[in-house]
Coordinates of C-alpha atoms and ligand atoms in Angstrom, one line a residue:
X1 CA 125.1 -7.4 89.3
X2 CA 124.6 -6.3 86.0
X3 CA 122.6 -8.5 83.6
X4 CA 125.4 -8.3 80.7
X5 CA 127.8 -10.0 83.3
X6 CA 125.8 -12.3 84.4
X7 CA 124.8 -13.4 80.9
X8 CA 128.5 -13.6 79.7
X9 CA 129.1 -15.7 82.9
X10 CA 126.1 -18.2 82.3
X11 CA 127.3 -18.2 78.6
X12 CA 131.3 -19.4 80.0
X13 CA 129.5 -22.5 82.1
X14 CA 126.6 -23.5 80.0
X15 CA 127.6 -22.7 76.1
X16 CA 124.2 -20.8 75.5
X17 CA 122.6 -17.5 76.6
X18 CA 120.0 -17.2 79.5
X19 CA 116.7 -17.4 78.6
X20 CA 116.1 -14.7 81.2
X21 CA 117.5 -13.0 84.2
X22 CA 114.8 -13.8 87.3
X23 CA 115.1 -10.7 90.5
X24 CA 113.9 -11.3 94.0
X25 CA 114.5 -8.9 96.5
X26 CA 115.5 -9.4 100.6
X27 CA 113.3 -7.5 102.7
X28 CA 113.5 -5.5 106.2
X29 CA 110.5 -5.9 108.6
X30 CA 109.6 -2.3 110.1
X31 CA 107.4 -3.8 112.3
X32 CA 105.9 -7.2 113.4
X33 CA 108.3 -9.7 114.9
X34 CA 107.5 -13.4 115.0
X35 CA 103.6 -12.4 114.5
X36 CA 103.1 -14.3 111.2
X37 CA 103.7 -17.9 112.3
X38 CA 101.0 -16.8 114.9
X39 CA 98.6 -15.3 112.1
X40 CA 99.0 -12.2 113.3
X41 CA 100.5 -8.7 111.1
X42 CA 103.7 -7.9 109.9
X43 CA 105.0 -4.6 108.4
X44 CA 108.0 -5.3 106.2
X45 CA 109.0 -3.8 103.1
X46 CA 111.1 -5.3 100.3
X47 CA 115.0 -3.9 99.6
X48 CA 117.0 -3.0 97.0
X49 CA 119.4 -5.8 97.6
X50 CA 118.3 -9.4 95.8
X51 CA 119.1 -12.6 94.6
X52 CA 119.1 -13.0 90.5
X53 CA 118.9 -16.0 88.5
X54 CA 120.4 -16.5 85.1
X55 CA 117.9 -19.5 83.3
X56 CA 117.7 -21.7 80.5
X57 CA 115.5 -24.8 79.9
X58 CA 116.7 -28.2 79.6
X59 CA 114.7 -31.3 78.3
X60 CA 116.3 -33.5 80.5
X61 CA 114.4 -33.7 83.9
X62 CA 117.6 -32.3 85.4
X63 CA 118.5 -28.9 87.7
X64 CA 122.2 -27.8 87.3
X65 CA 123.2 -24.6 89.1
X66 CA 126.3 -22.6 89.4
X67 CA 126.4 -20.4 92.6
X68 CA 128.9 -17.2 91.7
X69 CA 129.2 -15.8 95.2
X70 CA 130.4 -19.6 96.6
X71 CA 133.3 -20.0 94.6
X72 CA 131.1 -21.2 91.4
X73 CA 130.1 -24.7 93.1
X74 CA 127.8 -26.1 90.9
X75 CA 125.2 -29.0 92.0
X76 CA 123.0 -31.2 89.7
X77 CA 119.7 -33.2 90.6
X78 CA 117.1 -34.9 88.6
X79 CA 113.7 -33.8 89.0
X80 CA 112.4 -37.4 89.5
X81 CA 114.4 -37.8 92.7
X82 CA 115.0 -34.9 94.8
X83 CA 116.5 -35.2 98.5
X84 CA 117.7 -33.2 101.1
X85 CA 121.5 -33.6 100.7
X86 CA 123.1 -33.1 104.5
X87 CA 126.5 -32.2 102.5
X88 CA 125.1 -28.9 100.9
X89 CA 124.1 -26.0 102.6
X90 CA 123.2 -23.5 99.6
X91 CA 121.9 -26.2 97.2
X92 CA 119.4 -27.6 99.4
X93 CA 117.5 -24.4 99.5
X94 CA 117.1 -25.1 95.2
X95 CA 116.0 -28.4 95.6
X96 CA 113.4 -27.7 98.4
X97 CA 112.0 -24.8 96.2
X98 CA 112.3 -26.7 92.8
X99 CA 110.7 -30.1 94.7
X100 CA 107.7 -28.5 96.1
X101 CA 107.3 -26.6 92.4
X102 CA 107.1 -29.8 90.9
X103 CA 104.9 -31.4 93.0
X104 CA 102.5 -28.5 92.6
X105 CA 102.8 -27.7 88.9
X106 CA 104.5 -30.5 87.0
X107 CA 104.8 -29.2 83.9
X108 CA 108.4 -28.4 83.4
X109 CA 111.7 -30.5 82.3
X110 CA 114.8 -29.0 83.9
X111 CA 116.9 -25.7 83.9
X112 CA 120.5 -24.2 83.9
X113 CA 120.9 -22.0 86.6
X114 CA 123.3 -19.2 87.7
X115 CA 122.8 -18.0 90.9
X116 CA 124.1 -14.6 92.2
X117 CA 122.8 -11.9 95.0
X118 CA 123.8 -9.5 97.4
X119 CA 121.9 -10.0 100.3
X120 CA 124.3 -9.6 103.6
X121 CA 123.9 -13.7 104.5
X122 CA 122.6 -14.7 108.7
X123 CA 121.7 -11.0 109.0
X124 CA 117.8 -10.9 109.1
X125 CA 117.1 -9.9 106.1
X126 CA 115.4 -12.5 104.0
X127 CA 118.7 -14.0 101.9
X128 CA 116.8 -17.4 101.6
X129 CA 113.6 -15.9 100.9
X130 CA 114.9 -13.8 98.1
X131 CA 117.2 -17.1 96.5
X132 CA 114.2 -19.0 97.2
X133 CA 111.3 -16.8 95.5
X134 CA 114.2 -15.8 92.8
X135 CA 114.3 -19.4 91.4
X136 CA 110.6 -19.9 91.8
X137 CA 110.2 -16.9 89.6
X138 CA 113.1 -18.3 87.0
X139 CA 111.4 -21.5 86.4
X140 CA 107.8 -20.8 86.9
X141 CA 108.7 -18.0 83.8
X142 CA 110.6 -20.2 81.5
X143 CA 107.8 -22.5 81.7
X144 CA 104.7 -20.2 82.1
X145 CA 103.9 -22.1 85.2
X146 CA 101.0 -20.4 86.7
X147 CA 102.6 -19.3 89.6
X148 CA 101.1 -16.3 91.2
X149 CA 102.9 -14.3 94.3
X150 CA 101.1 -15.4 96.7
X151 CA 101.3 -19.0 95.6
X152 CA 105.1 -19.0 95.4
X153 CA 105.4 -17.1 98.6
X154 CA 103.5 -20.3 100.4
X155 CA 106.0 -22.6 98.1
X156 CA 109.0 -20.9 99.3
X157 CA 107.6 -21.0 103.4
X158 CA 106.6 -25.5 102.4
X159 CA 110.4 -25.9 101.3
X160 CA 111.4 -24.1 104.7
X161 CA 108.9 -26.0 106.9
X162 CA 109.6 -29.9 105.1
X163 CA 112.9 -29.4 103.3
X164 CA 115.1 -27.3 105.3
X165 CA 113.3 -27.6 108.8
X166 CA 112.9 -24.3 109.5
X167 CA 109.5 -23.6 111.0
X168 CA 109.2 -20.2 109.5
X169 CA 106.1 -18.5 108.8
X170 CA 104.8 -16.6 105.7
X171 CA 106.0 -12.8 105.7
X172 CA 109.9 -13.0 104.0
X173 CA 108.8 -15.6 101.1
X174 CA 105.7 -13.1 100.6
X175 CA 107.5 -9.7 100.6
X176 CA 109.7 -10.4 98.2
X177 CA 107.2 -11.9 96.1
X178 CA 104.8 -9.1 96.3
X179 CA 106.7 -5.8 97.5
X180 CA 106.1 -2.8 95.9
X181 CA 108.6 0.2 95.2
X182 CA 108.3 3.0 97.6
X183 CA 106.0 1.0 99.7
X184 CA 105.4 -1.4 102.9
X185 CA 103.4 -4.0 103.3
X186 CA 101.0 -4.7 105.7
X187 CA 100.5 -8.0 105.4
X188 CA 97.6 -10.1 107.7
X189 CA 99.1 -13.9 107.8
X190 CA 96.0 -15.2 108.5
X191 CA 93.8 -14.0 105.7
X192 CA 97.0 -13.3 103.2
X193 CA 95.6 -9.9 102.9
X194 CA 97.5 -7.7 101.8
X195 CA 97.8 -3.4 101.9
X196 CA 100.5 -1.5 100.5
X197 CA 101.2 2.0 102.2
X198 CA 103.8 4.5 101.3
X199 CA 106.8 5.2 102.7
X200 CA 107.1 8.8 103.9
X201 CA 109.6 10.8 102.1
X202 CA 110.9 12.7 104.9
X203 CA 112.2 9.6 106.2
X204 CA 114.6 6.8 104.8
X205 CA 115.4 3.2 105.8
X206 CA 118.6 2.9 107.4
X207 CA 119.7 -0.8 108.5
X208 CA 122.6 -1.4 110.6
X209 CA 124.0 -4.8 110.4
X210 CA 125.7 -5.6 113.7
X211 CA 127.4 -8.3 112.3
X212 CA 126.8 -10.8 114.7
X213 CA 126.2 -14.0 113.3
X214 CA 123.3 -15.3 114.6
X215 CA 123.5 -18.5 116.5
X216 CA 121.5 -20.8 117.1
X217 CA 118.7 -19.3 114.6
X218 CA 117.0 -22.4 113.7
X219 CA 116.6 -24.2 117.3
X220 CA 115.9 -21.2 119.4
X221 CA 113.3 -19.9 116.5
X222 CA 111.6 -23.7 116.4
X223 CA 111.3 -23.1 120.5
X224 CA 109.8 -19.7 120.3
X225 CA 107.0 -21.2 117.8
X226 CA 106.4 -23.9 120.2
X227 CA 106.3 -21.9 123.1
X228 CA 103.9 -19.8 121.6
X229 CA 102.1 -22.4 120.3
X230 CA 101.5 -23.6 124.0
X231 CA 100.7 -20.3 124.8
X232 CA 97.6 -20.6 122.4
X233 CA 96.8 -24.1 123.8
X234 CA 96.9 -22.9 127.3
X235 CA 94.7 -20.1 126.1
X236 CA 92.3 -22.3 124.0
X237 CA 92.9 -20.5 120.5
X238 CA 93.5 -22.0 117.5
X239 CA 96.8 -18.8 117.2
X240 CA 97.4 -16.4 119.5
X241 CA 95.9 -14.1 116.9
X242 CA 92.7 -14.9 118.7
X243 CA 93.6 -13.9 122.0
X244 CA 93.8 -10.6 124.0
X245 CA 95.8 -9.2 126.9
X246 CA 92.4 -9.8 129.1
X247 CA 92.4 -13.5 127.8
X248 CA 96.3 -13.4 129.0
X249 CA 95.6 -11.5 132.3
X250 CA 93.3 -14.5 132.6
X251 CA 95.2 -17.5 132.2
X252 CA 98.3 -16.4 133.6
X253 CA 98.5 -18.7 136.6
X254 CA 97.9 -21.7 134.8
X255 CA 101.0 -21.5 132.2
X256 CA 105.1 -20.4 132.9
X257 CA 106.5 -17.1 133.1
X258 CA 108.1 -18.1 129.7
X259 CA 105.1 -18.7 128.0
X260 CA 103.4 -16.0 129.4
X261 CA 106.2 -13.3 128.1
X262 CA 106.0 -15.1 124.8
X263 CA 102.7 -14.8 124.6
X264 CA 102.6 -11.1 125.8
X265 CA 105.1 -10.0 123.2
X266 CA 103.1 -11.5 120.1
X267 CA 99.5 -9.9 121.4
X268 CA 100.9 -6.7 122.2
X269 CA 103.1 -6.7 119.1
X270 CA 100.1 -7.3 116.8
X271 CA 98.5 -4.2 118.0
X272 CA 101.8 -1.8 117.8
X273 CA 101.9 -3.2 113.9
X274 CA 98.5 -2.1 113.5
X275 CA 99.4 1.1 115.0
X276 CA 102.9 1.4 113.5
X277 CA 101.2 0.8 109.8
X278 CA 98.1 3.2 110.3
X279 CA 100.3 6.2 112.0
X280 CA 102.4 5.9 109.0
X281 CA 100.1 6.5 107.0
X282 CA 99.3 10.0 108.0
X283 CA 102.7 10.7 108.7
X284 CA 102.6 10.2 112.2
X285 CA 106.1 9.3 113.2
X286 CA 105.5 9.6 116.8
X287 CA 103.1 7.1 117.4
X288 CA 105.8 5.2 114.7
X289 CA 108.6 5.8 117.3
X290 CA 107.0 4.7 120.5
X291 CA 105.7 1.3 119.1
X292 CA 109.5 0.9 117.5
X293 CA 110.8 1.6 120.8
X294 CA 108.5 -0.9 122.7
X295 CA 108.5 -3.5 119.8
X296 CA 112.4 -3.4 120.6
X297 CA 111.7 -3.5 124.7
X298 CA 109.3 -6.5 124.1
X299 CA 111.9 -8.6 121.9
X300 CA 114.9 -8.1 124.6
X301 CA 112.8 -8.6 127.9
X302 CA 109.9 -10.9 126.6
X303 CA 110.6 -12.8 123.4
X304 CA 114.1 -12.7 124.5
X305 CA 115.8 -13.0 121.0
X306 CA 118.1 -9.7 121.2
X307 CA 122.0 -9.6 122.1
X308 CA 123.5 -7.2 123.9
X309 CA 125.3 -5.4 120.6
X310 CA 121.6 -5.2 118.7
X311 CA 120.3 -3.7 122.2
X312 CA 123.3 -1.2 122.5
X313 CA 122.6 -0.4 118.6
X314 CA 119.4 0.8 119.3
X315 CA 120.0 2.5 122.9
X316 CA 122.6 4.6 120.6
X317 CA 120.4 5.4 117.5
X318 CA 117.1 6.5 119.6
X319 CA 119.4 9.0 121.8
X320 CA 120.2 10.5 118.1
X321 CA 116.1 9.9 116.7
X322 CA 114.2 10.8 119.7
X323 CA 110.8 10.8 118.9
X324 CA 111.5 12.3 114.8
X325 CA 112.2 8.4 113.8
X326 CA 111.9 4.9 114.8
X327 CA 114.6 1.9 115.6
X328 CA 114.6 -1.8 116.2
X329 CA 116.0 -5.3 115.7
X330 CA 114.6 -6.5 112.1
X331 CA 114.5 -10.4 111.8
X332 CA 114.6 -13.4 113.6
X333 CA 116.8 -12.5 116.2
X334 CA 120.1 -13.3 117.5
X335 CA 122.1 -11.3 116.0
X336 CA 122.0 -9.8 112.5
X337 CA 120.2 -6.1 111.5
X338 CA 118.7 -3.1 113.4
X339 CA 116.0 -0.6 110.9
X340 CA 116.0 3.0 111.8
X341 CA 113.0 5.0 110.3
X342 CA 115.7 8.3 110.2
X343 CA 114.6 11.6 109.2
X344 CA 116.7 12.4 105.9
X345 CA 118.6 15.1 107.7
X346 CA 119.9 13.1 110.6
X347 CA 120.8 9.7 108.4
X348 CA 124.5 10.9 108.9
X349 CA 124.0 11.9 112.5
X350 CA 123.1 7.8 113.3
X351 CA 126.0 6.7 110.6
X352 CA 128.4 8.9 112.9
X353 CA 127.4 7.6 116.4
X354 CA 127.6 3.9 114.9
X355 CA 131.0 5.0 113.6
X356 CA 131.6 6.7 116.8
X357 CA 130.9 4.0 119.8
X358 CA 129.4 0.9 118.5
X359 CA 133.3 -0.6 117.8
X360 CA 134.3 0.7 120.9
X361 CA 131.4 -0.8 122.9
X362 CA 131.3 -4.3 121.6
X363 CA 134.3 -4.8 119.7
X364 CA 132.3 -5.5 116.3
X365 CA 132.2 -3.6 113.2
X366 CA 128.9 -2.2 111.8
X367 CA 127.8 -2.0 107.8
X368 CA 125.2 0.2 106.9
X369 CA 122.8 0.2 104.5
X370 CA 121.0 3.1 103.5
X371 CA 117.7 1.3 101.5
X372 CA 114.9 2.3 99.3
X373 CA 111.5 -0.3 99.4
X374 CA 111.7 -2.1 95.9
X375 CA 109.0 -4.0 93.9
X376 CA 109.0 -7.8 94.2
X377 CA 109.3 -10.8 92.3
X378 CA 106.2 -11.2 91.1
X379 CA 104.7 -7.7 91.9
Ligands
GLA1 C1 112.3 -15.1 110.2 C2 111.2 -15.9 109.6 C3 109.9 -15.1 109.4 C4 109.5 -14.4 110.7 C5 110.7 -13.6 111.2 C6 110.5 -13.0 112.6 O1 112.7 -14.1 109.2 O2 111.6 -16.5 108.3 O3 108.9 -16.0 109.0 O4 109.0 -15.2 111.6 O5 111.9 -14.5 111.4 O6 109.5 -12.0 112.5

């Protein structure tokens, strides 16, 4: 979406010109799955698909915004009562953000908003982070709220957690706040520290989207955290960041086999992100590959939150990558993307066996998205 369009189309509902045009981008997670509501690592990098927000300021305590990609519905609030409204789905997401703004930096009196993006929706890559961090950023710079990345990135996560009751953690809201072009983003979700790396350039981001629609996301994700959570109880760690596969080894008789898989992904997938990140670095796609590969293993046999079309995905892409790339699920998990790290020179080899079997196979059609890491919101 160009910015002339979407100025002439804020013009058309609201009689006035944007202040500004606000970007936040979606993200893919190379690495790192359900680690950061455990405060453990995650490896994601920000894309070059996003959310943009058309703004103005009103004086009148009151939020009205048009959504273009949902038929232009439009849905006002004041600022002095904001609830969760069980008859909107996209709006909520504005007034959970815009709530949680206001109880943390009052100073602001209402905006016009036009919403538009192009972030493939229930496909694990961060469309709610990037409309959520994308109106943080419009208001917070019509007003010159001092909102920092970091800050909005734990905004974005409270309107999940209270507003939309979705027990996410920390690492979508802060990638697209903080990515930076070129790069990923090793991010530690306990500390909040953060270490961009760059992308080799041998190698490009390819994401197929399976286009399963995930079911179920919220519930099963809300039981994975729990389950995990137990885990840490069980253990007697405040996260399972604390613990070790000794500490597991350990406890095993005295928890389920659930909890104990659960557990066993997170710990082990914390050190393959550590890995993953430093081997990247130094251009070590090997060690890359292998930690892909049994970062993919442990999400089908012990998170279990892989479907059988995301599994065949990636049994079909690493007979094409062998060891000269890396492929997974991205994302929460049932359903939605799989990232290939893919050498340039066989990026049309995976297109072409997606092309070639994935139809066939499952009866689903694939999109693919060839990405570059972009720079977020607030970077
Ligand atoms: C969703 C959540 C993130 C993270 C991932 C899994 O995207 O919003 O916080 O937990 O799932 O890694």
């Amino acid at each position: 979406m160009d910015n002339q369009t979407l100025s002439a189309t804020f013009q058309q509902f609201y009689g006035e010109s944007p202040a500004l045009v606000a970007h936040a981008p979606g993200r893919v997670n190379l690495i790192g799955e359900h680690t950061d509501y455990n405060e453990g690592f995650v490896f994601p990098a920000a894309i070059n698909f996003g959310t943009w927000v058309a703004a103005a300021k009103r004086s009148d305590d009151v939020i009205n915004v048009t959504a273009m990609d949902y038929d232009n519905q439009q849905n006002e609030f004041a600022l002095t009562d904001i609830q969760y409204d069980e008859n909107q789905g996209w709006a909520n997401y504005v007034r959970g953000v815009v709530k949680v703004l206001k109880e943390a930096m009052p100073d602001f009196s209402g905006a016009n908003l036009l919403v538009t993006g192009n972030v493939p929706q229930g496909a694990g890559l961060s469309s709610s982070a990037s409309f959520e961090i994308a109106i943080l950023k419009a208001i917070s710079a019509l007003y010159a709220l001092p909102l920092d990345g970091v800050k909005a990135a734990l905004l974005g996560q409270k309107a999940e957690n209270t507003f939309v009751g979705c027990s996410c953690g920390i690492m979508d809201q802060l990638i697209s706040a903080m990515g930076n072009e070129g790069q990923a983003m090793l991010l530690d979700c306990q500390s909040l520290d953060i270490q961009h790396s760059p992308l080799p350039d041998s190698h490009q981001i390819v994401i197929i989207n399976s286009n399963v629609k995930r079911g179920l996301v919220d519930s099963e994700y809300n039981l994975r955290r729990e389950q995990c959570e137990e885990g840490a109880a069980i253990l007697g760690v405040s996260s399972l960041r604390e613990a070790n596969m000794t500490m597991l080894e350990e406890t095993k008789s005295r928890m389920s086999d659930v909890v104990y898989r659960r557990a066993k992904h997170i710990i082990t997938e914390n050190q393959r992100t550590l890995e993953a990140s430093e081997a990247l670095k130094v251009g070590d796609i090997q060690t890359v590959s292998t930690a892909m590969a049994q970062s993919h293993v442990s999400m089908r046999d012990d998170f279990e939150i892989t479907v059988r079309p995301i599994d065949y995905l990636v049994e079909i892409i690493d007979e094409v990558l062998g060891n000269t790339g890396g492929v997974r699920m991205t994302g929460g998990g049932f359903g939605g993307c799989v990232v290939a790290l893919a050498p340039t020179d066989k990026v049309d080899a995976v297109k072409q066996v997606v092309a070639d079997k994935y139809f066939d196979e499952t009866g689903y059609q694939a999109d693919i998205y060839v990405c570059t890491a972009t720079q977020g919101a607030f970077a």
